[in-house]
Short mmCIF file of C-alpha atoms and ligand atoms in Angstrom, two decimals:
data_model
loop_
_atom_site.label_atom_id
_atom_site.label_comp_id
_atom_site.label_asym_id
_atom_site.label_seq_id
_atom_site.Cartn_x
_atom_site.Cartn_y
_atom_site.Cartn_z
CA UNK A 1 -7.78 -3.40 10.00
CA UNK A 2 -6.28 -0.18 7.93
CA UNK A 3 -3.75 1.36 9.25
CA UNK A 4 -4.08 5.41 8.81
CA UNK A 5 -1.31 7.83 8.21
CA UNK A 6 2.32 6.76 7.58
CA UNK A 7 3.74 4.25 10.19
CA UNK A 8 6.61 5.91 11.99
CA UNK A 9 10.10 3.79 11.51
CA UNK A 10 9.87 1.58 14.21
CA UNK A 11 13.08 0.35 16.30
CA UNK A 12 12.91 -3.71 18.07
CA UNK A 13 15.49 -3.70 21.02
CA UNK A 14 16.82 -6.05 22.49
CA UNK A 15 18.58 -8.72 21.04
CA UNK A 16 17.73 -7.38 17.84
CA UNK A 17 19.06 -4.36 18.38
CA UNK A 18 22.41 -6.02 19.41
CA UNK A 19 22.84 -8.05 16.64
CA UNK A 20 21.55 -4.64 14.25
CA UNK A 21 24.92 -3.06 15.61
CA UNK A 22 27.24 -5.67 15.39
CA UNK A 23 26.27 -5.51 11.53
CA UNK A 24 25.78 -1.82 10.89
CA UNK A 25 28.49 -0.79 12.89
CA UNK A 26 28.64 1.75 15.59
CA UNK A 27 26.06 4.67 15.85
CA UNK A 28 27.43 8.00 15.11
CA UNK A 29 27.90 11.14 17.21
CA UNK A 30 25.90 13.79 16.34
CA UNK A 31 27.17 16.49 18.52
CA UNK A 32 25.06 19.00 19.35
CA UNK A 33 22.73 18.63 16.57
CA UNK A 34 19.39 20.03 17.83
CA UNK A 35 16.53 21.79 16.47
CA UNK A 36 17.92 24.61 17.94
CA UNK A 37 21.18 24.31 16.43
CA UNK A 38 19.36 25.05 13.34
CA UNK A 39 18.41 28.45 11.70
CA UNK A 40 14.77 29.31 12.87
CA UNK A 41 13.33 29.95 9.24
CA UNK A 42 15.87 27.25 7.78
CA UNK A 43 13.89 24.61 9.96
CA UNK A 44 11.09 23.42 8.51
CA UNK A 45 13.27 22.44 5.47
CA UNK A 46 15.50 20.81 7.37
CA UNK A 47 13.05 18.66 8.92
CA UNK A 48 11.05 18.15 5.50
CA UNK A 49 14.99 17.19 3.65
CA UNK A 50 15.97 14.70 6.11
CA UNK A 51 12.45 13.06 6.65
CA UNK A 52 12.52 12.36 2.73
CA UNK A 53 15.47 11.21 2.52
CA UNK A 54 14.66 7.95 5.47
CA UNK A 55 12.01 7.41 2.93
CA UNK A 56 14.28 6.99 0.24
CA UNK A 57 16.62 5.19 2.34
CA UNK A 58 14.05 2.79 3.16
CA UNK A 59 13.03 2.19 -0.51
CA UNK A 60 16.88 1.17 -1.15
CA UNK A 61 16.65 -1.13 1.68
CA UNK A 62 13.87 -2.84 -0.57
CA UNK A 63 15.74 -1.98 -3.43
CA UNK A 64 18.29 -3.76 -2.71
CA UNK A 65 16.95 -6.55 -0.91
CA UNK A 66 15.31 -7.28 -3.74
CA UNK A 67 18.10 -7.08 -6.14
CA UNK A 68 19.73 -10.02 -3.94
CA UNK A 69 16.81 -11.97 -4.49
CA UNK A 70 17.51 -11.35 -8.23
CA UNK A 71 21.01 -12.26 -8.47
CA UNK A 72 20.72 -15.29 -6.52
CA UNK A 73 17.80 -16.41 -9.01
CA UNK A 74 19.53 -15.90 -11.91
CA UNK A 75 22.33 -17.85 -10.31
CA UNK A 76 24.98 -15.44 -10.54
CA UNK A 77 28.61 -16.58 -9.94
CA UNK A 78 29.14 -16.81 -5.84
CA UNK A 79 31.19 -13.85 -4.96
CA UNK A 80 28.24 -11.74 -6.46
CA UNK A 81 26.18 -12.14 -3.67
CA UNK A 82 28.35 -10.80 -0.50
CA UNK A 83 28.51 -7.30 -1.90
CA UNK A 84 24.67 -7.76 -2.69
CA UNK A 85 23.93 -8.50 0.66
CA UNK A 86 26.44 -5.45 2.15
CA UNK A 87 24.72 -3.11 -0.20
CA UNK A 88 21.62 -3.63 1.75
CA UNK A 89 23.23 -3.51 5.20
CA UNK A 90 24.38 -0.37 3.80
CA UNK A 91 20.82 0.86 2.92
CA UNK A 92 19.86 -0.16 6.36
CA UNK A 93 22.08 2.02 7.93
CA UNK A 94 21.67 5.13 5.99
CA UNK A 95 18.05 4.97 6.93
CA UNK A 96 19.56 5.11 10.37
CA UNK A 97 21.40 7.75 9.76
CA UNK A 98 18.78 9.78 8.52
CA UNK A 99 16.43 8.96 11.06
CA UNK A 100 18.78 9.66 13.77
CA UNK A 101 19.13 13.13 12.27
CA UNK A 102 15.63 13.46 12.96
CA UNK A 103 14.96 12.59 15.56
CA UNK A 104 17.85 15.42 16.30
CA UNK A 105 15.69 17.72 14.92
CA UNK A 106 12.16 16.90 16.57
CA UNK A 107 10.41 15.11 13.80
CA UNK A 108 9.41 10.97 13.75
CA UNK A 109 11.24 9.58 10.89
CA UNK A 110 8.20 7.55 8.87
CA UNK A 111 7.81 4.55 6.37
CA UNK A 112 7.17 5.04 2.81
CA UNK A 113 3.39 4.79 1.93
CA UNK A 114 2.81 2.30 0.71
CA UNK A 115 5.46 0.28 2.66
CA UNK A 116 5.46 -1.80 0.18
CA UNK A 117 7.27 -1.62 -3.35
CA UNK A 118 5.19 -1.87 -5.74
CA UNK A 119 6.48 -2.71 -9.12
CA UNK A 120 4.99 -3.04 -12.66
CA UNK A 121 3.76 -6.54 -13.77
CA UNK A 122 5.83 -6.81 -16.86
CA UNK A 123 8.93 -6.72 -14.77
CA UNK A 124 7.90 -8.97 -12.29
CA UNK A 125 7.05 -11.49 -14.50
CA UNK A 126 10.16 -10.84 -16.39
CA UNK A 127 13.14 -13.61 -15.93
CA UNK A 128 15.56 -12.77 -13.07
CA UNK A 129 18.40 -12.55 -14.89
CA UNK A 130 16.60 -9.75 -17.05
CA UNK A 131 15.33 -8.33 -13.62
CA UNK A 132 18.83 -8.25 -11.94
CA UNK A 133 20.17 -6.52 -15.23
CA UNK A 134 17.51 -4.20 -14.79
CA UNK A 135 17.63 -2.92 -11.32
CA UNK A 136 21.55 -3.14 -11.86
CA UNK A 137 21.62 -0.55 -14.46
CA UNK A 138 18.73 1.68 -13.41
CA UNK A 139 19.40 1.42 -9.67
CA UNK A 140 23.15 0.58 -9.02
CA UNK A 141 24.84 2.23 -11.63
CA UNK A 142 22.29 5.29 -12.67
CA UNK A 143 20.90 6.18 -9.23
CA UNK A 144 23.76 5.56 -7.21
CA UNK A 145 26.24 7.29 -8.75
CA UNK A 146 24.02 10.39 -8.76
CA UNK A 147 23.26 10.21 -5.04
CA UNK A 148 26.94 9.58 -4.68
CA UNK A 149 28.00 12.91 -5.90
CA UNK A 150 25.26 14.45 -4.04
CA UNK A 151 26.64 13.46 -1.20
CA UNK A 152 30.10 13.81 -2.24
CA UNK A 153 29.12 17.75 -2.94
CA UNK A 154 27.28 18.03 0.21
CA UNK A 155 30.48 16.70 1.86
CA UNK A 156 33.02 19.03 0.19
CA UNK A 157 30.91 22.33 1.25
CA UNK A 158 29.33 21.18 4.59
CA UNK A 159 31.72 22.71 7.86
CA UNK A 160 29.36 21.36 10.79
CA UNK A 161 30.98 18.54 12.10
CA UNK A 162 27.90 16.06 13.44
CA UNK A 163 26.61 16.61 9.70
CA UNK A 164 30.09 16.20 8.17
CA UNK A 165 29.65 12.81 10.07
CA UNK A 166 26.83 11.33 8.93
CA UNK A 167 27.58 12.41 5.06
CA UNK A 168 31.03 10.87 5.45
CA UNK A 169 29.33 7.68 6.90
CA UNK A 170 27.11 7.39 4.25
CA UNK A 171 30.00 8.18 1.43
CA UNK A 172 32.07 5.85 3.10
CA UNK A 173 29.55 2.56 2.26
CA UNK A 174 29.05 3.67 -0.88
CA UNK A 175 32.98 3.73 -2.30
CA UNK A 176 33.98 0.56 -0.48
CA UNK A 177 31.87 -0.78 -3.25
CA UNK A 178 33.75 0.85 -5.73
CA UNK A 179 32.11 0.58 -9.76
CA UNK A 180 30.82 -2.60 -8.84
CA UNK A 181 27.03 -1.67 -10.23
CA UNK A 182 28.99 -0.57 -13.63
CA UNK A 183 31.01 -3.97 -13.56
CA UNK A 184 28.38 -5.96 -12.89
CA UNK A 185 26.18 -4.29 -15.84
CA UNK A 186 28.95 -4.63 -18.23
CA UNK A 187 29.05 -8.74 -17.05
CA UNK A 188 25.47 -9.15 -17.15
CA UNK A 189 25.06 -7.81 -20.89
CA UNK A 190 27.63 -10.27 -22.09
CA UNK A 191 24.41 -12.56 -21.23
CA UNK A 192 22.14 -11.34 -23.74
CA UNK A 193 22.12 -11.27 -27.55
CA UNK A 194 23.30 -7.98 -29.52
CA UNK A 195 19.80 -7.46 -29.96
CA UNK A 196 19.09 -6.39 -26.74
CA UNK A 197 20.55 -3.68 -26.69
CA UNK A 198 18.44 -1.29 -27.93
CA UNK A 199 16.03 -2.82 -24.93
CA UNK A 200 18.85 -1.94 -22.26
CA UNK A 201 19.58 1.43 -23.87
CA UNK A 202 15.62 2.28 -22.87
CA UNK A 203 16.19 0.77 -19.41
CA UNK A 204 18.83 3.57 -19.30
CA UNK A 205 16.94 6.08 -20.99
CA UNK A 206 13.92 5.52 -18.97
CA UNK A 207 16.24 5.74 -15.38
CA UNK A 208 17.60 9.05 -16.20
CA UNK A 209 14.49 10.65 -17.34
CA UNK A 210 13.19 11.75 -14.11
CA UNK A 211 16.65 13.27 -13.01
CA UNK A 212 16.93 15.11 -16.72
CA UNK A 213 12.96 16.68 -16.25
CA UNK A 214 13.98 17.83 -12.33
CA UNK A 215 17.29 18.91 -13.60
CA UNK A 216 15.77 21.05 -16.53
CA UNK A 217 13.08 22.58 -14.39
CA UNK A 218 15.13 23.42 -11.52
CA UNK A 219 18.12 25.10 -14.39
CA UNK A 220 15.21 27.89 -15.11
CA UNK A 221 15.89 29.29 -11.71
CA UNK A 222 19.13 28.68 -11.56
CA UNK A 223 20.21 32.24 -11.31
CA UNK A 224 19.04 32.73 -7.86
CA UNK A 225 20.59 29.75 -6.71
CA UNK A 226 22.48 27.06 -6.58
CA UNK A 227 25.89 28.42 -6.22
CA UNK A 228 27.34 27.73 -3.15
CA UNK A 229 24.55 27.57 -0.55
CA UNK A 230 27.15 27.15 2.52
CA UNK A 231 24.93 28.21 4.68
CA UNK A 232 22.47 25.00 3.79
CA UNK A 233 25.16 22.54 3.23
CA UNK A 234 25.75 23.19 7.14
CA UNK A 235 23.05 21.13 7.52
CA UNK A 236 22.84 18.81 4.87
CA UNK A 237 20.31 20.58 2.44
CA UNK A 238 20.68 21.42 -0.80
CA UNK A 239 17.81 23.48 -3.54
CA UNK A 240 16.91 21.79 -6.59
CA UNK A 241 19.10 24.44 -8.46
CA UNK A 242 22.33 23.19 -7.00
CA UNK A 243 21.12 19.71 -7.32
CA UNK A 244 20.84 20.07 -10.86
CA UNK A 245 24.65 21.97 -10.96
CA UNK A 246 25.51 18.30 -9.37
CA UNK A 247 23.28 15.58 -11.65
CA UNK A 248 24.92 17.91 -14.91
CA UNK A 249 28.11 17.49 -13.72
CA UNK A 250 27.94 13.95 -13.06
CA UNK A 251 26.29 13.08 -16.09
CA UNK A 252 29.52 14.42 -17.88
CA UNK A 253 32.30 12.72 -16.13
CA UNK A 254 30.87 9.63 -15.38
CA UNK A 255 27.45 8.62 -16.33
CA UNK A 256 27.64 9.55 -20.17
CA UNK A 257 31.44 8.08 -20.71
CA UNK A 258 30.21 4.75 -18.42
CA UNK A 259 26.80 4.24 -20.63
CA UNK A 260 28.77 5.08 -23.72
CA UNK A 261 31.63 3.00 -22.79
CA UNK A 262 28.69 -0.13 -22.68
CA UNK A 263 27.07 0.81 -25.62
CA UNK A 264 23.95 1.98 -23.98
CA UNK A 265 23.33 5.45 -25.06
CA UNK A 266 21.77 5.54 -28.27
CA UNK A 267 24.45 6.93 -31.11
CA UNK A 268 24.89 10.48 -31.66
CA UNK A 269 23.82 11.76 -34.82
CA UNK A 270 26.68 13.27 -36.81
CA UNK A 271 27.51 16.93 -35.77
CA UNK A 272 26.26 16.42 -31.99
CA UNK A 273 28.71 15.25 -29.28
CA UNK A 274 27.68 18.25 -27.08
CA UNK A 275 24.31 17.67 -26.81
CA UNK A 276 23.26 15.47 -23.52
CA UNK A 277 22.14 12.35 -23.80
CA UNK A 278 18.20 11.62 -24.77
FE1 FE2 B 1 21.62 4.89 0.58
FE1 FE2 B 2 22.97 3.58 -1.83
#
């Protein structure tokens, strides 16, 4: 039997249901968030933004999940594993979050397609401990700290208060897990041989590649936008331009000084310390 179209996120009940809360906490209040609380033209963005981002949600969920499965199998000490397993809880309930929002807005939050993650061979067949290092430094570290500030900026220049919610809900899992994705990196690498490291400064390299190409695409226009876009953070949306402003900044107070500070950005040549990071 093939399924067609994207499956629409899909909620049990019941005892399920019960149990879901009792982890993930309470739901939140979103006000009077309606499609008609939004902006006519500003709409179909909105919608498009927030349905996106349960996909990406979800894909952390899996993320993450499998992460856990990685840790445990390289037998990583104990107290490793109980923030592993809360940073998928905390996946699960920004996909929530972001459903919730819209349904707010009239649209069926969907699955991914394909559901499934699919991952390359060579890393599958890679040892875990190599695998957990992996997803640790591409996934935890990299990509989190980005989304982070995303938020973070979203946060700082959003005034609608059901929206103000749900960003401050999602901030609020991330920090309780402080720069545990950096610690744990900087752990893991006492693991391997010196050698390595030029193979976990392209694990680096190859994570912040697609946010370099989107930010230097999006920094063409970046005249137009991108400044302060109030009107957008009201509703949680942001353009590419000020996305860019964000991933910049972020790569020079904390991404570049943390990679640096582990030895996995490859060495400036003399005569270059401006320059970002290849
Ligand atoms: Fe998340
Ligand atoms: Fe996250």
């Amino acid at each position: 039997m093939t399924a067609v179209g994207p499956r629409p996120l899909a909620i049990a009940g019941g005892a399920f249901q019960v149990q879901h809360r009792a982890l993930i906490g309470p739901e939140i209040d979103l006000g009077d968030l309606s499609a008609a609380a939004v902006p006519a033209p500003m709409l179909p963005l909105a919608r498009s933004i927030w349905q996106e981002r349960v996909r990406t949600e979800f894909r952390s969920i899996q993320i993450m999940t499998r992460f856990l499965t990685e840790v445990t199998g390289a037998g990583d000490p104990l107290d490793v594993y109980a923030i592993a397993a809360d940073l998928v809880a905390d996946e699960v309930r920004h996909t929530e979050l972001c459903a919730a929002v819209c349904r707010r807005l009239g649209v069926m939050p969907h699955l991914p397609e394909p559901v499934e993650l699919v991952e390359p061979e060579a890393f599958l067949k890679s040892a875990m401990p190599e695998r957990a290092l992996t997803t640790a430094i591409s996934m935890l570290a990299i990509n989190e700290t980005i989304s982070n500030a995303l938020v973070a900026d979203l946060l700082d220049r959003c005034d609608y208060e059901p929206i103000r919610r749900v960003l401050a809900a999602t901030l609020e899992d991330e920090t309780t897990h402080g720069s545990f994705g950096w610690d744990y990196v900087g752990a893991s690498l006492a693991r391997f041989d010196a050698g390595s490291i030029s193979h976990w400064r392209a694990v680096a390299a190859h994570a912040l590649a697609p946010h370099q190409s989107f930010a230097a695409q999006a920094a063409a226009r970046r005249s137009e936008n991108g400044e302060d876009e109030r009107e957008l953070a009201r509703f949680g949306l942001l353009t590419p331009e000020r996305q860019a402003i964000v991933f910049e900044r972020t790569m020079k107070t904390t991404i570049v000084p943390r990679l640096r500070a582990l030895g996995l950005l490859d060495p400036e040549p003399p005569g270059t310390s401006d320059r970002a990071p290849g």
